[in-house]
Amino acid sequence: MGGGGPQRASDRASLRRTNLGLVLRLLHDAGPRPRIQIAADTGLPKATVTHLVAELMERGLVREGEAERQGSIGRPSRTVEIDGRSLCGLGVEINVDYLSLIALDLRGEVVAEQHTPFDVRGSCAGTVLDRMAGTIRHTCDTLRARGTRPAGVTVAAPGVIETGSGVVSYAPNIGWRDVAVVTGLRDRLGAGGPAVLLENDAKLGAVAEYAVAAAADIHDLIYVTGETGVGGGIISDGRLLRGAAGFAGEIGHMPLDPGGETCVCGRSGCWETMVGLSALLRGAAAPDDPVRDPTVDLVQRLAELRRRADEGDHATLVSLERIADGLALGAGLLADVLNPRAVVLGGYFVHFGDHLIDRVRAEFARRVMAPDAGGCEVMLSTLGFSAAARGGAHLALDRVFQDPAGVADAALT
Ligand SMILES: [Zn+2]
């Protein structure tokens, strides 16, 4: 530390919290290692690392691991590793016709998972919040009984979010406008409930994809998810890009088809009208075809369409080709602006992945300005429809890495 004069106690406390987070983050990202290696990796003095590890251990966040012999002589030193059991993060996704929940422990392992079919669109917001609060409370009780404390919960909602105030401003697919989700849940969960955050579902999908991609040393990615709407999330240099007011990533409404179909947003020719699920259905089947009947379960309709594609049905394949070209157009534009290492396709694009991916990749490579698409690869998500809830759980855990002691102590109450 540079500068003269005695350090104030508050500065020392703040530095200590930062360093606790630094050590915990290192063990999470780089895996178990002896204290001396932690000191080398973080640049902290060995004695400081010893104290920090002791403090993390006391709170149940790390534990002693295997003994590791350094060279052929000398005492083997024990490694330190993340202890997954003590804390977990929860993610809850609200969608048109279901609520889903995932809890991840500090190592990123799933410790609870629940998918509840629920008519969100047909229910009032208060009823949805009641149901969500019940599910969260039940999961927290079950986990606490096993010795795992919830560090926080992130709600994933399909729409425009004000993260600061915790309000869903506008979510046309579920019919919500100005719903105070965070306050509503806090009131229902009471004083002892976990901290509650709110974020857009596609942004959280990007967070979940990043947890996978980071292991492959990918730190810049764009996640594009296709459902009724088309949403996206951008990870830039390892961080979720939110923009000045949190609206970054509204990629579904880029006007890419002048004079095209009318969009739910009231404008026309949005990317979503070209590559969203409705576009696929419109191109693949006549209006009276059962795959376009909204009263038939979507899973069944997609399975039928998949069967037709596999059997070589002309209309279905032509429609998929159009979707692939549309995807390449939008993804290519985004790649020109942001130069990501990966564009990850999620949602229904995965369901038709093998019919889409080769054509998307070829068109994408042709369109992107930079040679070799700027080093960017188009890939399919492996997380499926659980991506948003999973990303929510990761975001809830992020608080632990920022302030391990503060969050661990708060979770005890
Ligand atoms: Zn639009």
Coordinates of C-alpha atoms and ligand atoms in Angstrom, one line a residue:
M1 CA 0.0 0.0 0.0
G2 CA 1.3 3.4 -0.9
G3 CA 0.6 6.7 0.7
G4 CA 1.5 8.0 4.2
G5 CA -0.4 8.2 7.4
P6 CA -2.2 5.5 9.4
Q7 CA -4.8 3.5 7.6
R8 CA -8.3 4.1 8.9
A9 CA -10.1 1.1 10.4
S10 CA -12.9 1.4 7.8
D11 CA -10.4 1.2 4.9
R12 CA -8.7 -1.8 6.4
A13 CA -12.1 -3.5 6.8
S14 CA -13.1 -2.7 3.2
L15 CA -9.7 -4.0 1.9
R16 CA -10.2 -7.2 3.9
R17 CA -13.6 -7.8 2.4
T18 CA -12.3 -7.1 -1.1
N19 CA -9.4 -9.6 -0.5
L20 CA -11.8 -12.3 0.9
G21 CA -13.7 -12.0 -2.4
L22 CA -10.5 -12.1 -4.4
V23 CA -9.4 -15.4 -2.8
L24 CA -12.9 -16.9 -3.1
R25 CA -13.2 -15.9 -6.8
L26 CA -9.7 -17.4 -7.5
L27 CA -10.6 -20.7 -6.0
H28 CA -13.9 -20.7 -7.9
D29 CA -12.4 -19.8 -11.3
A30 CA -9.0 -21.6 -11.1
G31 CA -9.8 -24.5 -8.8
P32 CA -8.2 -25.9 -5.5
R33 CA -4.6 -24.8 -4.7
P34 CA -2.3 -24.5 -1.7
R35 CA -2.1 -21.3 0.3
I36 CA 1.3 -20.5 -1.1
Q37 CA -0.1 -20.7 -4.7
I38 CA -3.0 -18.4 -3.7
A39 CA -0.5 -15.9 -2.4
A40 CA 1.4 -16.1 -5.7
D41 CA -1.7 -15.8 -7.8
T42 CA -3.2 -12.9 -6.0
G43 CA 0.0 -11.1 -5.1
L44 CA -1.0 -11.0 -1.4
P45 CA 1.5 -11.8 1.4
K46 CA 1.5 -15.4 2.5
A47 CA 0.5 -14.4 6.1
T48 CA -2.5 -12.4 4.8
V49 CA -3.6 -15.4 2.7
T50 CA -3.4 -17.6 5.8
H51 CA -5.7 -15.2 7.7
L52 CA -8.1 -14.8 4.8
V53 CA -8.4 -18.5 4.3
A54 CA -9.0 -19.0 8.0
E55 CA -11.8 -16.5 7.9
L56 CA -13.4 -18.0 4.8
M57 CA -13.1 -21.5 6.5
E58 CA -14.7 -20.2 9.7
R59 CA -17.8 -19.1 7.6
G60 CA -17.9 -22.5 5.8
L61 CA -17.1 -21.1 2.4
V62 CA -13.8 -23.0 1.8
R63 CA -12.3 -26.2 3.2
E64 CA -9.1 -28.1 3.3
G65 CA -8.7 -30.3 0.2
E66 CA -6.1 -32.9 -0.9
A67 CA -2.5 -32.8 0.1
E68 CA -0.3 -31.7 -2.8
R69 CA 3.4 -32.4 -2.8
Q70 CA 5.5 -29.7 -4.3
G71 CA 8.5 -31.5 -5.9
S72 CA 10.0 -34.7 -4.5
I73 CA 11.1 -33.5 -1.1
G74 CA 9.5 -31.5 1.6
R75 CA 6.2 -31.6 3.4
P76 CA 3.1 -31.8 1.1
S77 CA 0.9 -28.8 1.5
R78 CA -2.8 -29.1 1.7
T79 CA -4.9 -27.4 -1.0
V80 CA -7.8 -25.1 -0.2
E81 CA -11.0 -25.5 -2.1
I82 CA -14.5 -24.0 -2.3
D83 CA -17.0 -25.6 0.1
G84 CA -20.2 -25.7 -2.0
R85 CA -22.5 -26.8 0.8
S86 CA -22.8 -23.7 3.0
L87 CA -24.4 -21.1 0.6
C88 CA -26.5 -21.2 -2.5
G89 CA -28.1 -18.8 -4.9
L90 CA -31.6 -19.1 -6.3
G91 CA -33.0 -18.2 -9.7
V92 CA -36.7 -18.1 -10.4
E93 CA -38.0 -17.6 -14.0
I94 CA -41.5 -16.3 -14.8
N95 CA -42.7 -17.2 -18.2
V96 CA -45.9 -17.2 -20.1
D97 CA -47.1 -20.6 -18.9
Y98 CA -44.6 -21.7 -16.2
L99 CA -42.5 -20.8 -13.2
S100 CA -39.2 -22.5 -12.7
L101 CA -36.6 -22.4 -10.0
I102 CA -33.0 -23.5 -9.8
A103 CA -30.7 -23.3 -6.8
L104 CA -26.9 -23.6 -7.3
D105 CA -24.3 -24.0 -4.6
L106 CA -21.1 -22.0 -4.5
R107 CA -19.4 -24.5 -6.8
G108 CA -22.2 -24.1 -9.4
E109 CA -23.8 -27.5 -8.7
V110 CA -27.6 -27.8 -8.9
V111 CA -29.0 -28.3 -5.3
A112 CA -32.7 -27.7 -6.1
E113 CA -34.7 -27.6 -9.2
Q114 CA -38.4 -27.2 -9.9
H115 CA -40.6 -26.6 -12.9
T116 CA -44.2 -25.6 -12.3
P117 CA -46.7 -25.3 -15.2
F118 CA -48.7 -22.1 -14.3
D119 CA -50.9 -19.8 -16.4
V120 CA -49.0 -16.6 -15.7
R121 CA -50.6 -14.7 -18.6
G122 CA -54.1 -15.6 -17.4
S123 CA -53.4 -14.7 -13.7
C124 CA -53.1 -11.4 -12.0
A125 CA -49.6 -10.4 -10.9
G126 CA -50.4 -10.7 -7.2
T127 CA -51.4 -14.3 -7.6
V128 CA -48.1 -15.0 -9.5
L129 CA -46.1 -13.4 -6.8
D130 CA -48.0 -15.4 -4.1
R131 CA -47.1 -18.6 -5.9
M132 CA -43.5 -17.6 -6.4
A133 CA -43.1 -16.6 -2.8
G134 CA -44.5 -19.9 -1.7
T135 CA -42.1 -21.8 -3.9
I136 CA -39.1 -19.8 -2.8
R137 CA -40.0 -20.2 0.9
H138 CA -40.5 -23.9 0.6
T139 CA -37.1 -24.3 -1.2
C140 CA -35.3 -22.2 1.3
D141 CA -36.7 -24.2 4.2
T142 CA -35.7 -27.5 2.6
L143 CA -32.2 -26.2 1.8
R144 CA -31.7 -24.7 5.3
A145 CA -32.7 -28.1 6.8
R146 CA -29.8 -29.6 4.8
G147 CA -27.4 -26.9 6.1
T148 CA -27.3 -24.8 3.0
R149 CA -28.2 -21.1 3.4
P150 CA -29.7 -19.0 0.6
A151 CA -27.6 -16.0 -0.3
G152 CA -30.2 -14.4 -2.5
V153 CA -32.7 -14.9 -5.3
T154 CA -32.9 -13.4 -8.7
V155 CA -36.2 -13.2 -10.6
A156 CA -36.0 -13.6 -14.4
A157 CA -38.8 -11.9 -16.2
P158 CA -39.5 -11.7 -20.0
G159 CA -39.6 -7.9 -20.6
V160 CA -38.2 -4.5 -19.9
I161 CA -36.9 -4.3 -16.4
E162 CA -35.9 -1.5 -14.1
T163 CA -33.2 -3.3 -12.1
G164 CA -32.6 -0.4 -9.6
S165 CA -36.2 -0.3 -8.4
G166 CA -37.0 -3.9 -9.1
V167 CA -40.0 -3.2 -11.4
V168 CA -41.1 -5.0 -14.5
S169 CA -42.0 -1.9 -16.6
Y170 CA -43.4 -3.7 -19.6
A171 CA -43.7 -7.4 -20.4
P172 CA -46.2 -7.8 -23.3
N173 CA -46.0 -11.6 -23.5
I174 CA -47.3 -12.0 -19.9
G175 CA -49.4 -8.8 -19.9
W176 CA -47.4 -7.0 -17.2
R177 CA -46.9 -3.3 -16.9
D178 CA -45.3 -1.6 -13.9
V179 CA -45.3 -4.6 -11.6
A180 CA -43.1 -4.1 -8.4
V181 CA -41.7 -7.6 -8.3
V182 CA -38.9 -7.0 -5.7
T183 CA -41.0 -5.1 -3.2
G184 CA -43.9 -7.5 -3.7
L185 CA -41.7 -10.6 -3.0
R186 CA -39.9 -9.0 -0.1
D187 CA -43.2 -8.2 1.6
R188 CA -44.4 -11.8 1.1
L189 CA -41.1 -13.4 2.2
G190 CA -40.8 -11.3 5.3
A191 CA -37.8 -9.9 7.2
G192 CA -35.9 -13.2 7.3
G193 CA -36.2 -13.9 3.5
P194 CA -33.3 -13.9 1.1
A195 CA -32.2 -10.7 -0.8
V196 CA -34.2 -10.3 -4.0
L197 CA -33.0 -9.1 -7.4
L198 CA -34.8 -8.7 -10.7
E199 CA -33.3 -9.0 -14.2
N200 CA -34.4 -9.6 -17.8
D201 CA -34.6 -13.3 -18.6
A202 CA -32.4 -13.2 -21.8
K203 CA -29.7 -11.2 -20.0
L204 CA -29.7 -13.9 -17.3
G205 CA -29.5 -16.5 -20.0
A206 CA -26.3 -14.8 -21.2
V207 CA -25.0 -14.9 -17.6
A208 CA -25.6 -18.7 -17.5
E209 CA -24.0 -19.2 -20.9
Y210 CA -21.0 -17.2 -19.7
A211 CA -20.5 -19.5 -16.7
V212 CA -20.1 -22.3 -19.3
A213 CA -18.0 -20.3 -21.8
A214 CA -15.6 -18.9 -19.2
A215 CA -14.3 -22.4 -18.7
A216 CA -13.3 -22.4 -22.3
D217 CA -11.7 -19.0 -21.8
I218 CA -14.4 -17.1 -23.7
H219 CA -15.2 -13.8 -22.1
D220 CA -17.1 -12.0 -24.9
L221 CA -20.3 -13.5 -26.1
I222 CA -23.8 -12.7 -27.4
Y223 CA -26.7 -14.9 -26.4
V224 CA -29.7 -14.9 -28.7
T225 CA -32.8 -16.8 -27.5
G226 CA -35.8 -17.5 -29.8
E227 CA -39.2 -18.0 -28.3
T228 CA -42.3 -16.1 -29.1
G229 CA -40.1 -13.1 -28.8
V230 CA -36.4 -12.8 -29.5
G231 CA -34.2 -11.7 -26.6
G232 CA -30.6 -11.3 -26.0
G233 CA -27.8 -10.7 -23.6
I234 CA -24.3 -9.4 -24.2
I235 CA -21.3 -10.3 -22.1
S236 CA -18.4 -8.0 -22.8
D237 CA -15.0 -8.7 -21.1
G238 CA -16.7 -11.0 -18.6
R239 CA -19.4 -8.5 -17.6
L240 CA -23.1 -8.3 -18.5
L241 CA -23.6 -5.2 -20.6
R242 CA -26.6 -3.3 -19.2
G243 CA -26.0 0.2 -20.8
A244 CA -26.8 3.5 -19.2
A245 CA -30.3 2.7 -18.1
G246 CA -30.3 -1.2 -18.3
F247 CA -31.9 -1.5 -21.7
A248 CA -28.9 -2.8 -23.6
G249 CA -29.5 -6.1 -25.4
E250 CA -33.0 -5.4 -26.9
I251 CA -31.8 -7.1 -30.0
G252 CA -35.2 -8.5 -31.0
H253 CA -36.3 -5.1 -32.1
M254 CA -33.5 -4.2 -34.5
P255 CA -35.4 -3.1 -37.7
L256 CA -33.8 -5.5 -40.2
D257 CA -36.7 -6.0 -42.6
P258 CA -37.9 -2.7 -44.0
G259 CA -41.6 -3.0 -44.8
G260 CA -41.8 -6.4 -43.0
E261 CA -44.4 -7.8 -40.6
T262 CA -45.9 -5.7 -37.8
C263 CA -44.2 -6.5 -34.4
V264 CA -45.7 -6.6 -30.9
C265 CA -43.8 -3.4 -30.1
G266 CA -45.9 -1.6 -32.7
R267 CA -43.2 -1.1 -35.3
S268 CA -42.6 -3.2 -38.3
G269 CA -39.8 -5.4 -39.6
C270 CA -38.1 -6.1 -36.2
W271 CA -35.6 -9.0 -36.2
E272 CA -38.1 -10.9 -34.0
T273 CA -40.7 -10.8 -36.8
M274 CA -38.1 -12.5 -39.1
V275 CA -36.7 -15.2 -36.7
G276 CA -39.1 -15.5 -33.8
L277 CA -41.2 -18.7 -33.4
S278 CA -44.2 -17.1 -35.2
A279 CA -42.1 -16.5 -38.3
L280 CA -41.1 -20.1 -38.4
L281 CA -44.7 -21.3 -38.0
R282 CA -46.0 -18.8 -40.5
G283 CA -43.5 -20.0 -43.1
A284 CA -43.8 -23.7 -42.4
A285 CA -47.6 -24.2 -42.3
A286 CA -50.9 -22.9 -43.6
P287 CA -53.0 -20.8 -41.2
D288 CA -55.4 -23.7 -40.5
D289 CA -52.6 -26.2 -39.8
P290 CA -52.7 -27.6 -36.2
V291 CA -49.0 -26.5 -35.7
R292 CA -50.3 -22.9 -35.8
D293 CA -53.2 -23.5 -33.4
P294 CA -52.2 -21.6 -30.2
T295 CA -54.6 -23.8 -28.1
V296 CA -52.4 -26.9 -28.8
D297 CA -49.4 -27.3 -26.4
L298 CA -46.3 -25.7 -27.9
V299 CA -44.1 -28.7 -27.1
Q300 CA -46.4 -30.9 -29.2
R301 CA -46.4 -28.4 -32.0
L302 CA -42.6 -28.1 -32.0
A303 CA -42.3 -31.9 -32.0
E304 CA -44.6 -32.2 -35.0
L305 CA -42.6 -29.5 -36.9
R306 CA -39.3 -31.2 -36.0
R307 CA -40.7 -34.5 -37.4
R308 CA -41.7 -32.8 -40.6
A309 CA -38.2 -31.2 -40.9
D310 CA -36.6 -34.6 -40.3
E311 CA -38.8 -36.2 -43.0
G312 CA -37.8 -33.5 -45.5
D313 CA -41.1 -31.6 -45.7
H314 CA -40.4 -28.8 -48.2
A315 CA -42.3 -26.0 -46.6
T316 CA -40.8 -26.6 -43.2
L317 CA -37.2 -26.8 -44.6
V318 CA -37.7 -23.6 -46.6
S319 CA -39.0 -21.9 -43.5
L320 CA -36.0 -23.1 -41.5
E321 CA -33.6 -21.8 -44.2
R322 CA -35.3 -18.4 -44.0
I323 CA -34.8 -18.4 -40.2
A324 CA -31.1 -19.4 -40.7
D325 CA -30.6 -16.5 -43.1
G326 CA -32.4 -14.1 -40.8
L327 CA -30.3 -15.2 -37.9
A328 CA -27.0 -14.8 -39.8
L329 CA -28.1 -11.3 -40.9
G330 CA -28.8 -10.1 -37.3
A331 CA -25.9 -12.0 -35.6
G332 CA -23.5 -10.7 -38.3
L333 CA -24.5 -7.2 -37.6
L334 CA -24.0 -7.7 -33.9
A335 CA -20.7 -9.3 -34.5
D336 CA -19.6 -6.3 -36.6
V337 CA -20.4 -4.0 -33.7
L338 CA -19.3 -6.0 -30.7
N339 CA -16.7 -8.6 -32.1
P340 CA -17.7 -11.4 -29.7
R341 CA -15.8 -14.7 -29.4
A342 CA -19.1 -16.6 -29.5
V343 CA -22.7 -16.1 -30.5
V344 CA -24.8 -18.7 -28.6
L345 CA -28.2 -19.6 -29.9
G346 CA -30.8 -20.7 -27.3
G347 CA -34.5 -21.3 -27.0
Y348 CA -36.3 -22.9 -30.0
F349 CA -33.2 -22.5 -32.2
V350 CA -31.7 -25.4 -30.2
H351 CA -34.7 -27.6 -30.9
F352 CA -34.0 -27.2 -34.7
G353 CA -30.2 -26.8 -34.2
D354 CA -28.9 -29.4 -36.6
H355 CA -31.2 -28.1 -39.3
L356 CA -30.1 -24.5 -38.8
I357 CA -26.5 -24.4 -37.6
D358 CA -24.5 -25.1 -40.8
R359 CA -26.4 -22.5 -42.8
V360 CA -26.2 -19.9 -40.1
R361 CA -22.5 -20.4 -39.7
A362 CA -21.8 -20.2 -43.5
E363 CA -24.0 -17.1 -43.9
F364 CA -22.6 -15.5 -40.8
A365 CA -19.0 -16.0 -41.9
R366 CA -19.9 -14.4 -45.3
R367 CA -21.5 -11.4 -43.7
V368 CA -19.2 -10.4 -40.9
M369 CA -16.7 -7.7 -42.0
A370 CA -13.7 -9.0 -40.1
P371 CA -11.6 -11.9 -41.5
D372 CA -12.7 -15.3 -40.1
A373 CA -15.7 -13.6 -38.5
G374 CA -13.4 -11.8 -36.1
G375 CA -12.6 -15.2 -34.4
C376 CA -16.3 -15.6 -33.6
E377 CA -18.0 -19.0 -33.5
V378 CA -21.8 -19.6 -33.7
M379 CA -22.8 -22.3 -31.3
L380 CA -26.0 -23.8 -29.8
S381 CA -26.8 -23.5 -26.1
T382 CA -26.5 -26.7 -24.1
L383 CA -28.6 -25.3 -21.2
G384 CA -32.0 -25.4 -22.9
F385 CA -35.0 -23.6 -21.4
S386 CA -33.4 -23.6 -17.9
A387 CA -30.8 -20.9 -18.9
A388 CA -32.6 -17.9 -17.4
A389 CA -33.2 -19.4 -13.9
R390 CA -29.7 -20.7 -13.9
G391 CA -28.3 -17.3 -14.7
G392 CA -30.4 -15.8 -11.9
A393 CA -28.8 -18.3 -9.5
H394 CA -25.3 -17.3 -10.7
L395 CA -26.2 -13.6 -10.3
A396 CA -27.4 -14.2 -6.7
L397 CA -24.1 -16.0 -6.0
D398 CA -22.1 -13.1 -7.5
R399 CA -22.9 -11.1 -4.3
V400 CA -21.1 -13.7 -2.3
F401 CA -17.9 -13.3 -4.4
Q402 CA -18.1 -9.5 -4.0
D403 CA -18.5 -9.6 -0.2
P404 CA -18.1 -13.2 1.2
A405 CA -18.2 -12.3 4.9
G406 CA -21.1 -9.8 4.6
V407 CA -23.3 -12.1 2.6
A408 CA -22.5 -15.2 4.7
D409 CA -23.2 -13.4 7.9
A410 CA -26.5 -11.9 6.6
A411 CA -27.6 -15.4 5.4
L412 CA -27.3 -16.6 9.0
T413 CA -30.1 -14.4 10.2
Ligands
ZN1 ZN -40.4 -4.9 -32.4

